[in-house]
mmCIF file of C-alpha atoms in Angstrom:
data_model
loop_
_atom_site.group_PDB
_atom_site.id
_atom_site.type_symbol
_atom_site.label_atom_id
_atom_site.label_comp_id
_atom_site.label_asym_id
_atom_site.label_seq_id
_atom_site.Cartn_x
_atom_site.Cartn_y
_atom_site.Cartn_z
ATOM 1 C CA UNK A 1 -0.061 -0.026 0.055
ATOM 2 C CA UNK A 2 1.393 3.325 -1.108
ATOM 3 C CA UNK A 3 1.387 5.917 1.758
ATOM 4 C CA UNK A 4 2.449 9.532 1.905
ATOM 5 C CA UNK A 5 4.641 9.953 5.016
ATOM 6 C CA UNK A 6 5.106 13.695 4.893
ATOM 7 C CA UNK A 7 4.371 16.550 2.468
ATOM 8 C CA UNK A 8 4.624 20.306 1.987
ATOM 9 C CA UNK A 9 3.086 22.745 -0.386
ATOM 10 C CA UNK A 10 5.191 24.124 -3.130
ATOM 11 C CA UNK A 11 4.729 27.240 -5.326
ATOM 12 C CA UNK A 12 2.145 27.175 -8.205
ATOM 13 C CA UNK A 13 -0.245 24.869 -6.290
ATOM 14 C CA UNK A 14 2.130 21.884 -6.333
ATOM 15 C CA UNK A 15 2.914 19.512 -3.473
ATOM 16 C CA UNK A 16 6.109 17.741 -2.488
ATOM 17 C CA UNK A 17 5.323 14.346 -1.162
ATOM 18 C CA UNK A 18 7.618 11.602 0.375
ATOM 19 C CA UNK A 19 5.971 8.334 -0.192
ATOM 20 C CA UNK A 20 6.703 4.518 0.846
ATOM 21 C CA UNK A 21 5.199 1.396 -0.212
ATOM 22 C CA UNK A 22 4.206 -0.735 2.805
ATOM 23 C CA UNK A 23 4.057 -4.436 2.141
ATOM 24 C CA UNK A 24 2.709 -6.612 4.926
ATOM 25 C CA UNK A 25 2.123 -10.181 5.728
ATOM 26 C CA UNK A 26 -1.386 -11.506 4.749
ATOM 27 C CA UNK A 27 -2.299 -12.125 8.314
ATOM 28 C CA UNK A 28 -0.684 -9.042 9.805
ATOM 29 C CA UNK A 29 2.476 -10.729 10.581
ATOM 30 C CA UNK A 30 4.770 -10.570 13.606
ATOM 31 C CA UNK A 31 5.365 -6.903 13.695
ATOM 32 C CA UNK A 32 9.038 -7.148 12.593
ATOM 33 C CA UNK A 33 9.972 -4.343 10.151
ATOM 34 C CA UNK A 34 12.603 -3.657 7.614
ATOM 35 C CA UNK A 35 12.797 -0.174 5.878
ATOM 36 C CA UNK A 36 14.695 0.188 2.577
ATOM 37 C CA UNK A 37 15.671 3.762 1.795
ATOM 38 C CA UNK A 38 17.276 5.311 -1.230
ATOM 39 C CA UNK A 39 17.204 8.420 -3.375
ATOM 40 C CA UNK A 40 18.439 10.864 -0.808
ATOM 41 C CA UNK A 41 20.850 12.041 -3.318
ATOM 42 C CA UNK A 42 19.009 12.568 -6.654
ATOM 43 C CA UNK A 43 21.969 11.457 -8.835
ATOM 44 C CA UNK A 44 22.272 8.126 -7.077
ATOM 45 C CA UNK A 45 20.148 5.805 -8.800
ATOM 46 C CA UNK A 46 21.450 2.193 -7.976
ATOM 47 C CA UNK A 47 18.807 1.840 -5.218
ATOM 48 C CA UNK A 48 15.903 2.358 -7.710
ATOM 49 C CA UNK A 49 16.527 -1.164 -9.101
ATOM 50 C CA UNK A 50 16.743 -2.729 -5.689
ATOM 51 C CA UNK A 51 13.510 -1.283 -4.613
ATOM 52 C CA UNK A 52 11.754 -2.540 -7.821
ATOM 53 C CA UNK A 53 13.389 -6.082 -7.458
ATOM 54 C CA UNK A 54 12.497 -6.285 -3.664
ATOM 55 C CA UNK A 55 8.856 -5.341 -4.405
ATOM 56 C CA UNK A 56 8.517 -7.630 -7.354
ATOM 57 C CA UNK A 57 9.928 -10.649 -5.279
ATOM 58 C CA UNK A 58 7.542 -9.943 -2.436
ATOM 59 C CA UNK A 59 4.458 -9.412 -4.616
ATOM 60 C CA UNK A 60 5.158 -12.724 -6.379
ATOM 61 C CA UNK A 61 5.700 -14.717 -3.175
ATOM 62 C CA UNK A 62 3.438 -13.133 -0.430
ATOM 63 C CA UNK A 63 3.048 -16.446 1.471
ATOM 64 C CA UNK A 64 6.738 -16.151 2.539
ATOM 65 C CA UNK A 65 6.370 -12.757 4.161
ATOM 66 C CA UNK A 66 5.909 -12.722 7.936
ATOM 67 C CA UNK A 67 6.549 -9.126 8.775
ATOM 68 C CA UNK A 68 6.595 -5.511 7.320
ATOM 69 C CA UNK A 69 8.804 -4.322 4.451
ATOM 70 C CA UNK A 70 8.616 -0.442 3.959
ATOM 71 C CA UNK A 71 10.167 0.711 0.738
ATOM 72 C CA UNK A 72 11.121 4.357 0.212
ATOM 73 C CA UNK A 73 12.488 4.804 -3.355
ATOM 74 C CA UNK A 74 12.617 8.643 -3.620
ATOM 75 C CA UNK A 75 13.586 10.471 -0.389
ATOM 76 C CA UNK A 76 14.563 13.393 -2.695
ATOM 77 C CA UNK A 77 12.124 13.224 -5.429
ATOM 78 C CA UNK A 78 12.807 16.929 -6.667
ATOM 79 C CA UNK A 79 16.481 15.793 -6.996
ATOM 80 C CA UNK A 80 15.767 12.668 -8.770
ATOM 81 C CA UNK A 81 13.475 14.426 -11.264
ATOM 82 C CA UNK A 82 15.976 17.168 -12.030
ATOM 83 C CA UNK A 83 19.077 14.763 -11.885
ATOM 84 C CA UNK A 84 20.401 16.956 -9.079
ATOM 85 C CA UNK A 85 22.396 15.563 -6.122
ATOM 86 C CA UNK A 86 20.925 17.926 -3.616
ATOM 87 C CA UNK A 87 17.465 19.577 -3.271
ATOM 88 C CA UNK A 88 17.122 21.939 -6.296
ATOM 89 C CA UNK A 89 16.214 25.434 -5.547
ATOM 90 C CA UNK A 90 17.902 25.236 -2.042
ATOM 91 C CA UNK A 91 21.387 23.964 -2.826
ATOM 92 C CA UNK A 92 21.060 21.627 0.072
ATOM 93 C CA UNK A 93 22.459 18.224 0.566
ATOM 94 C CA UNK A 94 19.462 16.358 2.066
ATOM 95 C CA UNK A 95 21.851 13.995 3.898
ATOM 96 C CA UNK A 96 23.122 16.915 6.109
ATOM 97 C CA UNK A 97 19.692 17.981 7.327
ATOM 98 C CA UNK A 98 18.745 15.133 9.682
ATOM 99 C CA UNK A 99 17.082 14.711 12.209
ATOM 100 C CA UNK A 100 15.393 17.862 11.046
ATOM 101 C CA UNK A 101 12.892 19.816 12.887
ATOM 102 C CA UNK A 102 9.038 20.397 12.541
ATOM 103 C CA UNK A 103 9.614 24.024 13.532
ATOM 104 C CA UNK A 104 12.402 24.637 10.854
ATOM 105 C CA UNK A 105 12.310 25.388 7.265
ATOM 106 C CA UNK A 106 10.499 23.313 4.706
ATOM 107 C CA UNK A 107 13.599 20.847 4.223
ATOM 108 C CA UNK A 108 13.972 20.519 7.962
ATOM 109 C CA UNK A 109 10.249 19.674 8.234
ATOM 110 C CA UNK A 110 10.659 16.977 5.602
ATOM 111 C CA UNK A 111 13.529 15.496 7.237
ATOM 112 C CA UNK A 112 11.808 15.311 10.672
ATOM 113 C CA UNK A 113 8.815 13.515 9.047
ATOM 114 C CA UNK A 114 11.305 11.035 7.533
ATOM 115 C CA UNK A 115 13.078 10.220 10.773
ATOM 116 C CA UNK A 116 9.782 9.769 12.644
ATOM 117 C CA UNK A 117 8.461 7.310 10.141
ATOM 118 C CA UNK A 118 11.586 5.211 10.065
ATOM 119 C CA UNK A 119 12.074 5.080 13.789
ATOM 120 C CA UNK A 120 11.325 1.669 15.367
ATOM 121 C CA UNK A 121 12.362 -0.232 12.258
ATOM 122 C CA UNK A 122 14.260 -3.522 13.202
ATOM 123 C CA UNK A 123 16.556 -2.587 10.447
ATOM 124 C CA UNK A 124 17.044 0.239 7.854
ATOM 125 C CA UNK A 125 19.068 -0.025 4.775
ATOM 126 C CA UNK A 126 20.101 3.327 3.410
ATOM 127 C CA UNK A 127 21.241 2.592 -0.115
ATOM 128 C CA UNK A 128 23.588 5.127 -1.984
ATOM 129 C CA UNK A 129 25.592 4.960 -5.153
ATOM 130 C CA UNK A 130 28.906 6.631 -5.649
ATOM 131 C CA UNK A 131 28.867 10.064 -7.349
ATOM 132 C CA UNK A 132 29.507 10.411 -11.056
ATOM 133 C CA UNK A 133 33.304 10.542 -10.603
ATOM 134 C CA UNK A 134 34.051 7.188 -8.959
ATOM 135 C CA UNK A 135 32.714 3.701 -9.023
ATOM 136 C CA UNK A 136 32.575 1.395 -6.108
ATOM 137 C CA UNK A 137 32.326 -2.249 -5.103
ATOM 138 C CA UNK A 138 29.277 -3.112 -3.200
ATOM 139 C CA UNK A 139 30.118 -2.115 0.392
ATOM 140 C CA UNK A 140 28.542 -1.127 3.754
ATOM 141 C CA UNK A 141 30.123 1.804 5.677
ATOM 142 C CA UNK A 142 29.632 1.824 9.575
ATOM 143 C CA UNK A 143 31.040 4.229 12.032
ATOM 144 C CA UNK A 144 32.847 2.659 14.974
ATOM 145 C CA UNK A 145 30.404 4.005 17.508
ATOM 146 C CA UNK A 146 27.803 1.431 16.300
ATOM 147 C CA UNK A 147 30.065 -1.347 15.100
ATOM 148 C CA UNK A 148 29.228 -3.895 17.700
ATOM 149 C CA UNK A 149 25.573 -3.891 16.672
ATOM 150 C CA UNK A 150 25.897 -3.238 12.906
ATOM 151 C CA UNK A 151 28.982 -5.421 11.765
ATOM 152 C CA UNK A 152 27.246 -8.682 12.307
ATOM 153 C CA UNK A 153 24.182 -7.458 10.270
ATOM 154 C CA UNK A 154 26.492 -6.116 7.506
ATOM 155 C CA UNK A 155 28.277 -9.506 7.297
ATOM 156 C CA UNK A 156 24.832 -11.022 6.189
ATOM 157 C CA UNK A 157 24.164 -8.326 3.527
ATOM 158 C CA UNK A 158 26.035 -9.992 0.619
ATOM 159 C CA UNK A 159 28.346 -7.103 -0.026
ATOM 160 C CA UNK A 160 32.055 -7.430 -0.764
ATOM 161 C CA UNK A 161 33.545 -5.092 1.781
ATOM 162 C CA UNK A 162 32.538 -3.530 5.147
ATOM 163 C CA UNK A 163 34.318 -0.351 6.035
ATOM 164 C CA UNK A 164 34.318 0.747 9.685
ATOM 165 C CA UNK A 165 35.043 4.497 9.856
ATOM 166 C CA UNK A 166 36.589 6.216 12.851
ATOM 167 C CA UNK A 167 34.288 8.186 15.034
ATOM 168 C CA UNK A 168 35.922 11.487 14.101
ATOM 169 C CA UNK A 169 34.693 10.996 10.627
ATOM 170 C CA UNK A 170 31.081 10.730 11.395
ATOM 171 C CA UNK A 171 28.665 13.313 10.088
ATOM 172 C CA UNK A 172 26.070 13.651 12.839
ATOM 173 C CA UNK A 173 23.526 15.204 10.327
ATOM 174 C CA UNK A 174 23.243 12.044 8.210
ATOM 175 C CA UNK A 175 20.134 9.884 8.120
ATOM 176 C CA UNK A 176 22.264 6.875 9.305
ATOM 177 C CA UNK A 177 23.680 8.560 12.329
ATOM 178 C CA UNK A 178 20.385 10.225 13.424
ATOM 179 C CA UNK A 179 18.657 6.716 13.241
ATOM 180 C CA UNK A 180 21.563 4.640 14.925
ATOM 181 C CA UNK A 181 21.878 7.198 17.663
ATOM 182 C CA UNK A 182 18.037 6.687 18.389
ATOM 183 C CA UNK A 183 18.351 2.821 18.449
ATOM 184 C CA UNK A 184 17.193 2.032 14.827
ATOM 185 C CA UNK A 185 19.967 -0.047 13.307
ATOM 186 C CA UNK A 186 20.841 1.540 9.837
ATOM 187 C CA UNK A 187 23.275 0.129 7.447
ATOM 188 C CA UNK A 188 24.628 2.471 4.724
ATOM 189 C CA UNK A 189 25.367 0.762 1.410
ATOM 190 C CA UNK A 190 27.522 2.270 -1.288
ATOM 191 C CA UNK A 191 27.824 0.703 -4.644
ATOM 192 C CA UNK A 192 28.228 1.345 -8.323
ATOM 193 C CA UNK A 193 28.446 4.880 -9.854
ATOM 194 C CA UNK A 194 26.187 8.035 -10.106
ATOM 195 C CA UNK A 195 23.410 8.437 -12.711
ATOM 196 C CA UNK A 196 23.574 4.782 -13.573
ATOM 197 C CA UNK A 197 22.013 1.383 -12.479
ATOM 198 C CA UNK A 198 24.410 -1.654 -12.368
ATOM 199 C CA UNK A 199 22.028 -4.616 -12.346
ATOM 200 C CA UNK A 200 24.691 -7.014 -11.200
ATOM 201 C CA UNK A 201 25.144 -4.998 -8.003
ATOM 202 C CA UNK A 202 21.460 -4.543 -7.454
ATOM 203 C CA UNK A 203 20.836 -8.320 -7.670
ATOM 204 C CA UNK A 204 23.677 -8.947 -5.422
ATOM 205 C CA UNK A 205 22.397 -6.520 -2.668
ATOM 206 C CA UNK A 206 18.745 -7.778 -3.206
ATOM 207 C CA UNK A 207 19.818 -11.282 -2.308
ATOM 208 C CA UNK A 208 21.544 -9.785 0.800
ATOM 209 C CA UNK A 209 18.347 -7.919 1.962
ATOM 210 C CA UNK A 210 16.385 -11.187 1.675
ATOM 211 C CA UNK A 211 18.872 -12.907 3.717
ATOM 212 C CA UNK A 212 18.832 -10.263 6.380
ATOM 213 C CA UNK A 213 14.882 -10.466 6.396
ATOM 214 C CA UNK A 214 15.232 -14.118 6.853
ATOM 215 C CA UNK A 215 17.601 -13.595 9.897
ATOM 216 C CA UNK A 216 15.167 -11.126 11.332
ATOM 217 C CA UNK A 217 12.066 -13.391 11.032
ATOM 218 C CA UNK A 218 10.640 -11.173 8.258
ATOM 219 C CA UNK A 219 10.880 -13.656 5.438
ATOM 220 C CA UNK A 220 10.578 -17.392 5.413
ATOM 221 C CA UNK A 221 11.209 -18.113 1.762
ATOM 222 C CA UNK A 222 14.332 -19.531 0.174
ATOM 223 C CA UNK A 223 17.471 -17.264 0.161
ATOM 224 C CA UNK A 224 20.790 -17.787 -1.631
ATOM 225 C CA UNK A 225 24.060 -18.108 0.420
ATOM 226 C CA UNK A 226 25.580 -14.800 0.995
ATOM 227 C CA UNK A 227 29.285 -13.974 0.440
ATOM 228 C CA UNK A 228 31.446 -13.088 3.500
ATOM 229 C CA UNK A 229 32.771 -9.550 3.212
ATOM 230 C CA UNK A 230 36.209 -8.258 3.682
ATOM 231 C CA UNK A 231 36.364 -5.920 6.699
ATOM 232 C CA UNK A 232 38.433 -2.879 7.337
ATOM 233 C CA UNK A 233 38.362 -1.635 10.782
ATOM 234 C CA UNK A 234 41.578 0.264 11.453
ATOM 235 C CA UNK A 235 41.772 3.950 10.647
ATOM 236 C CA UNK A 236 44.813 3.104 8.449
ATOM 237 C CA UNK A 237 43.201 0.114 6.754
ATOM 238 C CA UNK A 238 42.305 2.152 3.658
ATOM 239 C CA UNK A 239 44.764 4.046 1.595
ATOM 240 C CA UNK A 240 43.686 6.993 -0.528
ATOM 241 C CA UNK A 241 45.259 7.956 -3.926
ATOM 242 C CA UNK A 242 44.855 11.374 -5.266
ATOM 243 C CA UNK A 243 45.908 12.815 -8.754
ATOM 244 C CA UNK A 244 49.418 14.415 -8.699
ATOM 245 C CA UNK A 245 48.488 16.660 -11.700
ATOM 246 C CA UNK A 246 45.481 17.844 -13.731
ATOM 247 C CA UNK A 247 44.584 16.041 -16.919
ATOM 248 C CA UNK A 248 42.702 13.108 -18.433
ATOM 249 C CA UNK A 249 42.766 9.743 -16.247
ATOM 250 C CA UNK A 250 43.051 6.609 -18.200
ATOM 251 C CA UNK A 251 42.472 3.676 -15.890
ATOM 252 C CA UNK A 252 44.524 0.431 -16.474
ATOM 253 C CA UNK A 253 42.546 -1.795 -14.211
ATOM 254 C CA UNK A 254 38.994 -2.097 -12.626
ATOM 255 C CA UNK A 255 37.952 -2.372 -9.000
ATOM 256 C CA UNK A 256 37.705 -5.648 -7.293
ATOM 257 C CA UNK A 257 41.101 -6.776 -7.929
ATOM 258 C CA UNK A 258 44.210 -7.109 -5.717
ATOM 259 C CA UNK A 259 46.966 -4.873 -6.590
ATOM 260 C CA UNK A 260 50.694 -4.754 -5.580
ATOM 261 C CA UNK A 261 52.286 -1.678 -4.102
ATOM 262 C CA UNK A 262 53.753 0.275 -7.106
ATOM 263 C CA UNK A 263 51.615 -1.461 -9.724
ATOM 264 C CA UNK A 264 50.351 0.771 -12.539
ATOM 265 C CA UNK A 265 46.620 1.292 -12.221
ATOM 266 C CA UNK A 266 46.289 4.234 -14.459
ATOM 267 C CA UNK A 267 47.794 7.182 -16.281
ATOM 268 C CA UNK A 268 47.268 10.963 -16.382
ATOM 269 C CA UNK A 269 47.542 12.065 -20.123
ATOM 270 C CA UNK A 270 47.800 15.303 -21.938
ATOM 271 C CA UNK A 271 45.532 14.997 -25.037
ATOM 272 C CA UNK A 272 46.760 18.272 -26.527
ATOM 273 C CA UNK A 273 50.505 17.326 -26.457
ATOM 274 C CA UNK A 274 50.116 13.521 -26.627
ATOM 275 C CA UNK A 275 52.213 13.052 -23.542
ATOM 276 C CA UNK A 276 51.699 10.988 -20.295
ATOM 277 C CA UNK A 277 51.808 13.470 -17.552
ATOM 278 C CA UNK A 278 52.014 10.953 -14.595
ATOM 279 C CA UNK A 279 51.863 7.073 -14.156
ATOM 280 C CA UNK A 280 49.340 6.325 -11.280
ATOM 281 C CA UNK A 281 50.684 3.591 -9.176
ATOM 282 C CA UNK A 282 48.966 1.679 -6.215
ATOM 283 C CA UNK A 283 50.162 3.361 -2.981
ATOM 284 C CA UNK A 284 49.859 0.012 -1.066
ATOM 285 C CA UNK A 285 49.227 -3.567 -1.734
ATOM 286 C CA UNK A 286 45.563 -4.720 -1.218
ATOM 287 C CA UNK A 287 42.009 -4.638 -2.590
ATOM 288 C CA UNK A 288 41.245 -1.840 -5.114
ATOM 289 C CA UNK A 289 37.578 -1.166 -4.179
ATOM 290 C CA UNK A 290 37.231 2.383 -5.617
ATOM 291 C CA UNK A 291 38.408 3.601 -8.938
ATOM 292 C CA UNK A 292 37.889 6.805 -10.799
ATOM 293 C CA UNK A 293 35.344 6.591 -13.592
ATOM 294 C CA UNK A 294 35.052 10.218 -14.716
ATOM 295 C CA UNK A 295 38.204 10.965 -16.560
ATOM 296 C CA UNK A 296 38.761 14.626 -16.229
ATOM 297 C CA UNK A 297 40.726 15.264 -13.018
ATOM 298 C CA UNK A 298 42.351 18.134 -11.352
ATOM 299 C CA UNK A 299 45.401 18.038 -9.101
ATOM 300 C CA UNK A 300 44.248 16.435 -5.789
ATOM 301 C CA UNK A 301 41.213 14.614 -7.317
ATOM 302 C CA UNK A 302 40.481 11.280 -5.695
ATOM 303 C CA UNK A 303 41.428 8.425 -8.084
ATOM 304 C CA UNK A 304 41.287 5.257 -5.913
ATOM 305 C CA UNK A 305 40.917 3.617 -2.620
ATOM 306 C CA UNK A 306 42.837 0.526 -1.594
ATOM 307 C CA UNK A 307 42.084 -1.823 1.501
ATOM 308 C CA UNK A 308 45.558 -2.831 2.663
ATOM 309 C CA UNK A 309 46.040 -6.631 2.430
ATOM 310 C CA UNK A 310 48.791 -8.924 1.730
ATOM 311 C CA UNK A 311 48.573 -11.218 -1.413
ATOM 312 C CA UNK A 312 48.550 -14.317 0.941
ATOM 313 C CA UNK A 313 45.483 -13.006 2.791
ATOM 314 C CA UNK A 314 43.675 -12.098 -0.402
ATOM 315 C CA UNK A 315 44.288 -15.418 -2.047
ATOM 316 C CA UNK A 316 42.987 -17.298 1.080
ATOM 317 C CA UNK A 317 39.873 -15.224 1.193
ATOM 318 C CA UNK A 318 39.255 -15.741 -2.486
ATOM 319 C CA UNK A 319 39.777 -19.536 -2.157
ATOM 320 C CA UNK A 320 37.255 -19.623 0.738
ATOM 321 C CA UNK A 321 34.708 -17.589 -1.205
ATOM 322 C CA UNK A 322 35.094 -19.970 -4.208
ATOM 323 C CA UNK A 323 34.437 -22.919 -1.861
ATOM 324 C CA UNK A 324 31.298 -21.142 -0.415
ATOM 325 C CA UNK A 325 30.044 -20.429 -4.089
ATOM 326 C CA UNK A 326 30.629 -24.092 -4.844
ATOM 327 C CA UNK A 327 28.678 -25.338 -1.999
ATOM 328 C CA UNK A 328 25.886 -22.946 -2.728
ATOM 329 C CA UNK A 329 25.736 -24.163 -6.284
#
């Protein structure tokens, strides 16, 4: 059932509505609830396919649903409609407005209504994509203040990587922090690239969502065996690689591979003079989980992220994963 959770009037007799689709068990269920949220940033569309696919599977197999699934595909509908990351007309990042206030401006009022509707969920999945500049492996990001509760959940979500951030990097005005600090467990998913949908990643996360629903008692249907993610928990576990010069970045490898320190992962080229301005080398050995997608770069632009890891550890994890996939097949 489609419901409007909050709304405000706009100029020219228009109305901004934030809506959800509530899907419940046929007999009312056990009261357990999962909320699937996406579209906070209007240029991040990976979650749109996930919302569609989860809804489709639930509608086709209602007999397995034992709880409540709330699906919020467009938290920032104006941004999605205008292909704008923020809220158009206000130049605001919606994920810097939470928890909001009913006594504040229009955007704060909307944020407060969203928080109130999500509170009490047994789990909230806040699905993001990368921006248009970077592409990411499916991953979950957690701040260390809530890792004890969230890491075990993240390990069931069928992502490739769980990144635990230091507490000093936490942005308190995000949806996830506002909900986690109010005892509503919230996982932040990052995957793919801005303004695009990567079906492979959407299918992967959808399987993880159903596995999580089964562990929570919301779903009793069949689920696929999920992969065990790599986990980066130390502040120095992730190495960042920034561009040394301005130019055009030509990548030499894709994310999801193990790279050796000093390995060439791309070049900065000058198309006018036909010259290589800089070789881009891996700063550390490990998993390349972020790589630049948009080729135009300025000095200092982020080009890649690497999860530090020895080749032996990488090979052991890949062998273990291959065995898991073999058993599942």
